[in-house]
Tab-separated table of C-alpha atoms and ligand atoms in Angstrom:
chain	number	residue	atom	x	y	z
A	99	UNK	CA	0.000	0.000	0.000
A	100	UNK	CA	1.435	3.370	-0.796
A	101	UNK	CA	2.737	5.475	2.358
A	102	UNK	CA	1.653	8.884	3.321
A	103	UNK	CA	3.333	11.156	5.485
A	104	UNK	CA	2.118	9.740	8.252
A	105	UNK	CA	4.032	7.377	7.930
A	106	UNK	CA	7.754	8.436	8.499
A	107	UNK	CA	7.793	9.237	12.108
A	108	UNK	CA	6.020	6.066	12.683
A	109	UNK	CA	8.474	3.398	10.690
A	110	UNK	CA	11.618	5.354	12.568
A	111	UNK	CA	9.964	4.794	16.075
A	112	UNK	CA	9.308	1.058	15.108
A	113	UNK	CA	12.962	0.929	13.446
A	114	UNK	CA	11.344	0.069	10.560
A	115	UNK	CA	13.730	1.310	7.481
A	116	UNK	CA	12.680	3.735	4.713
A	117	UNK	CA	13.257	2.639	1.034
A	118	UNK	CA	13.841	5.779	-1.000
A	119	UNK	CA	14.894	5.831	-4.597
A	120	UNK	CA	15.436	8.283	-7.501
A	121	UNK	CA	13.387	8.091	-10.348
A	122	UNK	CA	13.296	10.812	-13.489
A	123	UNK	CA	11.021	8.910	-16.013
A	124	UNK	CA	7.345	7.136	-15.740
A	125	UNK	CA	8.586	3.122	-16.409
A	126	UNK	CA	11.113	3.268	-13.726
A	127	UNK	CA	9.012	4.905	-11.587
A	128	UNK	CA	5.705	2.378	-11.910
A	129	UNK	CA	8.744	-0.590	-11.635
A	130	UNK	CA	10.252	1.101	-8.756
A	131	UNK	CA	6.756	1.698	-6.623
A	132	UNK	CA	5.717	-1.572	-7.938
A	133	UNK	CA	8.308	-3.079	-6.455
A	134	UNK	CA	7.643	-1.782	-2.730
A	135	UNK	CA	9.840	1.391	-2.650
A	136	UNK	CA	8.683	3.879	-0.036
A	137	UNK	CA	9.247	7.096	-1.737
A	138	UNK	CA	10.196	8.171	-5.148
A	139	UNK	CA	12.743	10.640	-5.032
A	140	UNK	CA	12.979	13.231	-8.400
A	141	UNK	CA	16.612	14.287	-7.350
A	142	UNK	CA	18.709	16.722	-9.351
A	143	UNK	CA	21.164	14.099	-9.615
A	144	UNK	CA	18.851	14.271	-12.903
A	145	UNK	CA	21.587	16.059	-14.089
A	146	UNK	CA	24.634	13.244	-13.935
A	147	UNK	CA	22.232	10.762	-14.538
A	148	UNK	CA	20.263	11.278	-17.205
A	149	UNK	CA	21.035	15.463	-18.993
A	150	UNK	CA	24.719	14.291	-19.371
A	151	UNK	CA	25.928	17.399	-17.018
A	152	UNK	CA	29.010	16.831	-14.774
A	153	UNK	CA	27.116	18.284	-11.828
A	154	UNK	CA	24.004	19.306	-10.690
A	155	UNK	CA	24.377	22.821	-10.631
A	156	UNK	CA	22.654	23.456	-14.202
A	157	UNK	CA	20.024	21.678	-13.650
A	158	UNK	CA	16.834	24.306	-13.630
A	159	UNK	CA	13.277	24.397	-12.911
A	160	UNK	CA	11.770	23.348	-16.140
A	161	UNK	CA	13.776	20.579	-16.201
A	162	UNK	CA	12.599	19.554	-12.557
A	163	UNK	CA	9.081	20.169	-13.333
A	164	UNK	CA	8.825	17.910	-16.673
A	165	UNK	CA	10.466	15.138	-14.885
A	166	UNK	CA	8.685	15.017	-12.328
A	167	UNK	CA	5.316	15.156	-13.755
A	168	UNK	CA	6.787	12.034	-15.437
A	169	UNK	CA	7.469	10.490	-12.607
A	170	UNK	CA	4.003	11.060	-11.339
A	171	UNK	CA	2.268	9.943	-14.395
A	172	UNK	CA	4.183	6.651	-13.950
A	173	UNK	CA	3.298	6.138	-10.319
A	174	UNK	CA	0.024	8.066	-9.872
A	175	UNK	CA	-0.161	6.662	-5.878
A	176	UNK	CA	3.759	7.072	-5.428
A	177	UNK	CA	5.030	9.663	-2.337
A	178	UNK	CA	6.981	11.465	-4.451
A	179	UNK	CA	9.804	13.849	-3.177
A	180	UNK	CA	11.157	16.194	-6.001
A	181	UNK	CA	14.725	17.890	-5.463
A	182	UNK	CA	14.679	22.340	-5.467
A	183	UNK	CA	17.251	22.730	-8.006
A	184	UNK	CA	20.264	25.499	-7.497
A	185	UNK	CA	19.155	28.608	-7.902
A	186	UNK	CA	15.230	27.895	-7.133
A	187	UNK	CA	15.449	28.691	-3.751
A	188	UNK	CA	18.408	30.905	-2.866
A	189	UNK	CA	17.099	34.131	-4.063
A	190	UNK	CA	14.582	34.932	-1.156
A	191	UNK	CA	12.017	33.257	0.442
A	192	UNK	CA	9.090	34.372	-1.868
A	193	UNK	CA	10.544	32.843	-5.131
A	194	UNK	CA	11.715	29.542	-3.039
A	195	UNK	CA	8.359	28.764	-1.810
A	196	UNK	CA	6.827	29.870	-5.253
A	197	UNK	CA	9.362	27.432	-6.723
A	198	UNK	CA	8.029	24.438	-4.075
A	199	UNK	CA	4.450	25.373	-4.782
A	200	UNK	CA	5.124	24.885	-8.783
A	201	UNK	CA	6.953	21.990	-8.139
A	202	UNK	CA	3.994	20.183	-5.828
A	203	UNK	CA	1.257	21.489	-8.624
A	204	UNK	CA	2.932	20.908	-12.040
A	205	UNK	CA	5.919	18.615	-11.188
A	206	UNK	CA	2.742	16.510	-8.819
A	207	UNK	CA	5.030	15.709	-6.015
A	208	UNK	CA	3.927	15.448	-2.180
A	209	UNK	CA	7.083	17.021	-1.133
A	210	UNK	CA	10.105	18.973	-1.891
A	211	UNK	CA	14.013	18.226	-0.636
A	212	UNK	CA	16.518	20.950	-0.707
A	213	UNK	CA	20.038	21.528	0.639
A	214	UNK	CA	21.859	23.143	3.039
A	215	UNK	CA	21.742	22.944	7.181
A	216	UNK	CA	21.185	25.862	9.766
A	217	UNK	CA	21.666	28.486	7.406
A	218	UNK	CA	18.467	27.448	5.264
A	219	UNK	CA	16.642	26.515	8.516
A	220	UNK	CA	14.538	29.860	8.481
A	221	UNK	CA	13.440	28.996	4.862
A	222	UNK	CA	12.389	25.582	5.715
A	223	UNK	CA	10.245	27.154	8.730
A	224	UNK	CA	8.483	29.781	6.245
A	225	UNK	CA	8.202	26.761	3.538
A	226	UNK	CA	6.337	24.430	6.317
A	227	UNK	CA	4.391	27.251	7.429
A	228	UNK	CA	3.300	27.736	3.887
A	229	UNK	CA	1.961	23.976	3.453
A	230	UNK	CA	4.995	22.806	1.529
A	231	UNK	CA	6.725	19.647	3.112
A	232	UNK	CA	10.268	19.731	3.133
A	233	UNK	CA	12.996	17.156	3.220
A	234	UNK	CA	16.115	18.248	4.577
A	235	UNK	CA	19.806	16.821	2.901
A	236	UNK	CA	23.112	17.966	5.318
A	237	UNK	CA	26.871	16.257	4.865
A	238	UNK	CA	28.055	16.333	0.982
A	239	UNK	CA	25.715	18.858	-0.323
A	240	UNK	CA	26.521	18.305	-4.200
A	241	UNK	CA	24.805	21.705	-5.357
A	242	UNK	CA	27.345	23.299	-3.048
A	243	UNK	CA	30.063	20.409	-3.450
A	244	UNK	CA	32.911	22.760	-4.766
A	245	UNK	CA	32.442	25.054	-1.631
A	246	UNK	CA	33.165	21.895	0.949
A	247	UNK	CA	36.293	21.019	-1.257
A	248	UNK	CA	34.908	18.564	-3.951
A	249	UNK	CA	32.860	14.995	-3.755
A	250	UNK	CA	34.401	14.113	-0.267
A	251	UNK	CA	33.270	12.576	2.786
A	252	UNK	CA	32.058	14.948	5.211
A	253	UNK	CA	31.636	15.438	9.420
A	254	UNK	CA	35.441	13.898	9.494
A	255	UNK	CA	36.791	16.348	12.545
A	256	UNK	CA	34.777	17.217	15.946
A	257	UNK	CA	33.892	20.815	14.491
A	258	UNK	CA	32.546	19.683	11.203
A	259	UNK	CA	30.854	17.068	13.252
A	260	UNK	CA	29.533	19.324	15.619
A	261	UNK	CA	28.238	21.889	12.790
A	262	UNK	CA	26.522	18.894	11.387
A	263	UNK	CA	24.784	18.030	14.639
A	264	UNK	CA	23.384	21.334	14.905
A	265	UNK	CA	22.347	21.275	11.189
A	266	UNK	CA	20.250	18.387	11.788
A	267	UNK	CA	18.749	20.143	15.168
A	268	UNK	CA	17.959	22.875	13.259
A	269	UNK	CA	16.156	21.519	10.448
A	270	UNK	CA	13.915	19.674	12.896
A	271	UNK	CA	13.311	22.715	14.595
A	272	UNK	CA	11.931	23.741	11.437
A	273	UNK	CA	9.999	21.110	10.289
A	274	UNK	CA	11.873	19.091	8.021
A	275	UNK	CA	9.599	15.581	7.722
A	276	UNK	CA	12.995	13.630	6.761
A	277	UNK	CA	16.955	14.484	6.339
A	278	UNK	CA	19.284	12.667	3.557
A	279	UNK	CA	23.215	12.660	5.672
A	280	UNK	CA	25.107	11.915	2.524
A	281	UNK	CA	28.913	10.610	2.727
A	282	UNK	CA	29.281	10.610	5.970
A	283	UNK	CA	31.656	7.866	8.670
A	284	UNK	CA	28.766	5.982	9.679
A	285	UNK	CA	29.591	6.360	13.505
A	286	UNK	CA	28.398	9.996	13.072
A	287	UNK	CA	25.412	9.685	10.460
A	288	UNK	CA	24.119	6.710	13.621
A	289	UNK	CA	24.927	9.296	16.413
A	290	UNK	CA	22.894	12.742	14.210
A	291	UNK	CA	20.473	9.614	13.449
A	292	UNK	CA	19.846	9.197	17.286
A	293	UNK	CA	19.713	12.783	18.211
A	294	UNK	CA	16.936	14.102	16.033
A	295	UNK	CA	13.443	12.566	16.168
A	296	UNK	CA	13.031	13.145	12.354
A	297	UNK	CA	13.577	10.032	10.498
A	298	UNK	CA	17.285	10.310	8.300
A	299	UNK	CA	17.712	8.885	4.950
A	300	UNK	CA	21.558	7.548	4.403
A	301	UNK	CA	23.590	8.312	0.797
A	302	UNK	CA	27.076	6.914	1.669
A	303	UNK	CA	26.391	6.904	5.413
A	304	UNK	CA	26.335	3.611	6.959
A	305	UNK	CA	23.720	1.479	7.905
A	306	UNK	CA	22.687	3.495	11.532
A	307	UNK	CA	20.553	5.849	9.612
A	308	UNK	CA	16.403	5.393	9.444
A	309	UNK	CA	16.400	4.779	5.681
A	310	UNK	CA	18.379	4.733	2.286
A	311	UNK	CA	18.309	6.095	-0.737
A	312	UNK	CA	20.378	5.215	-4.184
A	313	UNK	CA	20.172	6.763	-7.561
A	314	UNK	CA	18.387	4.334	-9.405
A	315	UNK	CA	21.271	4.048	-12.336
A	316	UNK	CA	23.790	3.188	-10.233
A	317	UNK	CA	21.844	0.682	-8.510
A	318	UNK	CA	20.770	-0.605	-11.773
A	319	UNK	CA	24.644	-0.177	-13.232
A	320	UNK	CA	23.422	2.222	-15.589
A	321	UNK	CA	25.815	5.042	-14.834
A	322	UNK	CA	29.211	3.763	-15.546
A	323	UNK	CA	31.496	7.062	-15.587
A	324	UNK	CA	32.236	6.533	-11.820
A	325	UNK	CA	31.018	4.582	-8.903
A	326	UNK	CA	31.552	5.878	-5.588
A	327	UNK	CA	32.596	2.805	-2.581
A	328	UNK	CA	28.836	3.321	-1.210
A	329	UNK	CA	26.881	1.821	-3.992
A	330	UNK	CA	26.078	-1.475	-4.796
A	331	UNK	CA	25.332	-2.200	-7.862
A	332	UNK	CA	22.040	-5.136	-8.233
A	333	UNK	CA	21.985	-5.711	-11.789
A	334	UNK	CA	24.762	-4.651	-14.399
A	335	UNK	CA	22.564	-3.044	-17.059
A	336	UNK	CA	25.196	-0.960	-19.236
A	337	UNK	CA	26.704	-4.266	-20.609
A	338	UNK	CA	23.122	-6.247	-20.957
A	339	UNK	CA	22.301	-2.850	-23.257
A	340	UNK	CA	25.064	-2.974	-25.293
A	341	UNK	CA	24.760	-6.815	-25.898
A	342	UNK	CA	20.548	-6.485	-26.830
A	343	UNK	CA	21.631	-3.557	-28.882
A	344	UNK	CA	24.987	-5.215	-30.930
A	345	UNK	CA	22.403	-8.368	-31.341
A	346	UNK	CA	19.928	-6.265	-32.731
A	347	UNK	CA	22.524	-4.520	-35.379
A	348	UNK	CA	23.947	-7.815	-36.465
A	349	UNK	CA	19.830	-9.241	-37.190
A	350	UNK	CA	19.056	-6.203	-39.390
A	351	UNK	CA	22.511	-6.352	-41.282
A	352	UNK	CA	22.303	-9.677	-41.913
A	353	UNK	CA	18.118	-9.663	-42.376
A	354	UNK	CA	16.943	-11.800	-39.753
A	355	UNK	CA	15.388	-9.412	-37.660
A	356	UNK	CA	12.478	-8.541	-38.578
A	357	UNK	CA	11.165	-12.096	-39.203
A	358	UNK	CA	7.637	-13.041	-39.671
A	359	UNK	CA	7.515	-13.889	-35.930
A	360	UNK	CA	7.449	-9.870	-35.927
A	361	UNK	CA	5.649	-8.871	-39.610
A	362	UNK	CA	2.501	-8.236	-39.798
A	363	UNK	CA	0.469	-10.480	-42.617
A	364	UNK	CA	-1.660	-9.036	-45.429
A	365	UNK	CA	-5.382	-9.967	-45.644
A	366	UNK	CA	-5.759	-8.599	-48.941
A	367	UNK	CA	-4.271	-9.461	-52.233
A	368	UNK	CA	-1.846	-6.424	-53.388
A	369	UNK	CA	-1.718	-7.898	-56.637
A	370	UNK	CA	-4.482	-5.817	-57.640
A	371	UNK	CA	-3.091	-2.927	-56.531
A	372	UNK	CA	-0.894	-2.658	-59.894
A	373	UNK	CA	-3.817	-4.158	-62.024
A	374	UNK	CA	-4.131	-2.118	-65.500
A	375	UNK	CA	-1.041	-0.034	-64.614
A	376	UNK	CA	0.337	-1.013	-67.623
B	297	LIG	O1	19.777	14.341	-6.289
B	297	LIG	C1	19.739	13.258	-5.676
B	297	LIG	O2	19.538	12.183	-6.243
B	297	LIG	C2	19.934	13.288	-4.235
B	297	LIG	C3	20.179	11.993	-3.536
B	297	LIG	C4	21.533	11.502	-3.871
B	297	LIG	C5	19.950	12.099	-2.093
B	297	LIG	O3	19.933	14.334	-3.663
């Protein structure tokens, strides 16, 4: 049965762990919720994934909106989360909640994520207050990733741990219904896990955390350019492509594909199609 927001709070205070997943098209979303993932997750990691970009920094509004209304349309019943891309939300508190409130009635999601600890705390409180859920995402921030020094684990010293902490503290304060701790030692992401009441959602940050999340095409070995040590990969798809698709080139080159397995038949004789032509 799909989950509501109701639900969160409840699965972390029965330790019951949240599945979260990215999805930026309708089939992978319906396969994805079909398959018993808790929420949907239209991240900007859009960008890497599926634009081509090196980051996530370019990724903009429109783009957001018309994949997640994709994503929607593939998983009408899905809780969908959908990712504020740079830019939507740094400009003042008007446009940022405008952004969210395009994003929840065009894009279709339940909920928005966006990045950043105490400093965007305020925002999240005026977002909440608004009627717009909000996710929270603290540790490798990758819209901000060449500010903490590149793609790098984060929280590794007692005062980066200890900003952390009171990034997490903060965002509950202000509302957040979930936080992603990406790349982070796992010691800490289990100890800011244990000190806020809102459930966490580990990237790259150990198993102490209420839930995961992975980017579906590196789960499905889709994205081959780089995998970082915290993903598993289930299926190897890149290769399975490239073997369907070499297959396929060799059957038309050599005329066996299309055979009549895959031809239609005519019920009418042609013949007289060309009848007195001559
Ligand atoms: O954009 C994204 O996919 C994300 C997840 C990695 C948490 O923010």
């Amino acid at each position: 049965m799909a989950k509501t927001m109701a639900d969160w709070r409840r699965m972390k205070e029965n330790s019951e762990k949240i599945v979260v997943v990215t999805a930026y098209d309708a089939p992978t979303a319906r396969i994805l919720h079909e398959s018993g993932v808790d929420i949907l997750l239209v991240g900007d990691s859009l960008g890497n994934a599926v634009l081509g970009y090196d980051s996530t920094v370019p990724v903009t509004m429109a783009q957001m909106l018309h994949h997640s209304a994709a994503v929607r349309r593939g998983a009408p019943e899905a809780f969908i989360v959908s990712d504020m891309p740079f830019g939507s939300y740094q400009c003042g508190w008007r446009e940022a909640i405008a952004n969210a409130i395009l994003l929840m009635k065009e894009g279709g999601c339940d909920a928005v994520k966006l990045e950043g600890g105490a400093e965007v705390a305020p925002l999240v409180e005026r977002m909440v207050t608004a009627g717009v859920p909000v996710m929270g995402h603290i540790g490798l921030t990758p819209q901000t990733a060449s500010l903490l020094g590149g793609y790098r684990v984060q929280g590794r010293d007692l005062p980066a741990a200890k900003k952390l902490l009171a990034g997490a503290r903060a965002l509950q304060d202000a509302g957040v219904f979930a936080i992603v701790l990406e790349c982070l030692p796992k010691e800490l992401a289990a100890l800011l896990s244990a000190q806020v009441t809102a459930p966490t959602i580990g990237i790259g940050a150990g198993s102490g955390c209420d839930g995961q999340v992975l980017v579906c095409s590196d789960m499905f070995g889709l994205y081959e350019k780089f995998v970082p040590k915290f993903v598993k990969q289930y299926v190897k798809l890149a290769p399975m492509m490239r073997e369907a698709t070499r297959q396929y080139a060799e059957e038309v080159r050599t005329g066996r594909y299309p055979d009549d397995e895959h031809s239609f038949t005519a019920t009418t004789d042609y013949q007289a199609l060309l009848e007195g032509e001559n």
